Short mmCIF file of C-alpha atoms in Angstrom, two decimals:
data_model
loop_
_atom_site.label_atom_id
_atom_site.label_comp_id
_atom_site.label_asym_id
_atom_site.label_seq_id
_atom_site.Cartn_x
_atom_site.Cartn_y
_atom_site.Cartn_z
CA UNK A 152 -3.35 -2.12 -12.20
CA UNK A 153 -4.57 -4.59 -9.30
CA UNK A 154 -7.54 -6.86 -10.55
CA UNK A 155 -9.80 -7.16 -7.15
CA UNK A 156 -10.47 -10.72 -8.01
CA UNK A 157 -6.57 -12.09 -7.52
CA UNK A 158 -5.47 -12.70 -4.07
CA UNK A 159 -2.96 -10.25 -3.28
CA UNK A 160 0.77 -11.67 -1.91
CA UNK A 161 2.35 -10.43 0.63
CA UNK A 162 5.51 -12.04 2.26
CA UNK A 163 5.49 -14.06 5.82
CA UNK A 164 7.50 -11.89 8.32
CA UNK A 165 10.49 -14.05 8.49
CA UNK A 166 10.77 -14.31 4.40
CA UNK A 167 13.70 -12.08 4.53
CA UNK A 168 15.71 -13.23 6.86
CA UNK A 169 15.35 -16.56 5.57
CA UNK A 170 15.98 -15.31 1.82
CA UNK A 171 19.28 -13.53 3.40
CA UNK A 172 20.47 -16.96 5.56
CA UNK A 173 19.90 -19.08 2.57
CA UNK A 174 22.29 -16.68 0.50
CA UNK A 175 24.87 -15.89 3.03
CA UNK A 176 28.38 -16.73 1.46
CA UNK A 177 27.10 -16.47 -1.93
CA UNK A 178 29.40 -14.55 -4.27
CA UNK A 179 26.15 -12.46 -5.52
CA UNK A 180 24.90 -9.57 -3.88
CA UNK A 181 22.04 -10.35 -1.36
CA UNK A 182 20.62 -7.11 -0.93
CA UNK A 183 19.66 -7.16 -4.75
CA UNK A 184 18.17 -10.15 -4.61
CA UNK A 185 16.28 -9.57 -1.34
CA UNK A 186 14.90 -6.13 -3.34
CA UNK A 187 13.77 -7.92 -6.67
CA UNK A 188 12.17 -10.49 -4.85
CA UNK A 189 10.03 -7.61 -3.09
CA UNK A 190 9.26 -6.00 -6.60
CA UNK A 191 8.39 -9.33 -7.96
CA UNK A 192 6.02 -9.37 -4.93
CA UNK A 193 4.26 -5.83 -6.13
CA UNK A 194 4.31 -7.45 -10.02
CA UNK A 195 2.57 -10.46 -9.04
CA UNK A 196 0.30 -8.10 -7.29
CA UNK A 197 -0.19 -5.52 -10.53
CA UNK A 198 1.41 -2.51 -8.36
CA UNK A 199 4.49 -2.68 -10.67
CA UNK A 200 4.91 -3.73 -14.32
CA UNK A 201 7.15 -6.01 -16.02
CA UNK A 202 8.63 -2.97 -17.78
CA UNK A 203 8.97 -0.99 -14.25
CA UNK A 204 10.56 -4.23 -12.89
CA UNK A 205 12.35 -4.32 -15.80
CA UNK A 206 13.82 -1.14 -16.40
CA UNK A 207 14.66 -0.40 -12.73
CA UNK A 208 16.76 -3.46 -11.99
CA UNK A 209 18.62 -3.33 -15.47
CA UNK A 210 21.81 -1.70 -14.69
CA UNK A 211 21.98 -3.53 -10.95
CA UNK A 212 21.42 -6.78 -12.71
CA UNK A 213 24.17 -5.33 -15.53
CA UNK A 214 26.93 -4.44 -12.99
CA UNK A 215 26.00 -7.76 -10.90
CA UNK A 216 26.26 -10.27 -13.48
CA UNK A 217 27.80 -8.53 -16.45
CA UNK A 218 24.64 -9.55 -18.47
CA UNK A 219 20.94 -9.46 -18.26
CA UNK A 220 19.04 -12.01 -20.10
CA UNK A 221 15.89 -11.98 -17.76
CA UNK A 222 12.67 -13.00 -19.38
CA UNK A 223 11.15 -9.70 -18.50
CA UNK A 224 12.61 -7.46 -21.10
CA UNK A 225 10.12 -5.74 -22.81
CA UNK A 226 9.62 -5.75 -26.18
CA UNK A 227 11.07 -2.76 -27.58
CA UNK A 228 13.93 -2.22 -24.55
CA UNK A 229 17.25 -0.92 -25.58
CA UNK A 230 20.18 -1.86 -23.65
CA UNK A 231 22.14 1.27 -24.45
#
C-alpha cells in the first residue's frame, strides 16, 4: 500500500494533547476525533484505505452526529 517515494507522516509528540486542549468544552466527542485524525495519519501514509477509514468510523460518526456525509464513502457503501 505505501509508495516508498512519499514522505511518510507521522505526528509531533505534543499533536494530541494539543488536538484534545483545542477541543476541550466542545459538545463532540474528543476521543473520536483524536482517533480519526490518527487513521487519517495511516491513510495519508497508504497503511489504511479510504474504505477501511471509511467503514470503521461509520457507525461512531453515525451515533456522534446522527449523519455521515464524509467525502470518503466509497462508491458502492451501503448505509444499512
Amino acid at each position: 500500500m505505501s509508495d516508498p517515494q512519499q514522505p511518510r507522516l507521522t505526528p509531533i509528540d505534543e499533536w494530541e494533547n494539543e488536538a484534545e486542549a483545542m477541543l476541550d468544552g466542545v459538545e463532540y466527542d474528543t476521543d473520536l476525533g483524536v482517533q480519526m485524525a490518527r487513521d487519517a495519519i495511516r491513510v495519508s501514509n497508504g497503511e489504511l484505505t479510504d474504505a477501511e477509514f471509511h467503514e470503521k468510523y461509520h457507525e461512531a460518526v453515525l451515533e456522534e452526529f446522527g449523519e455521515d456525509e464524509r467525502p470518503t464513502k466509497p462508491e458502492g457503501f451501503e448505509d444499512d
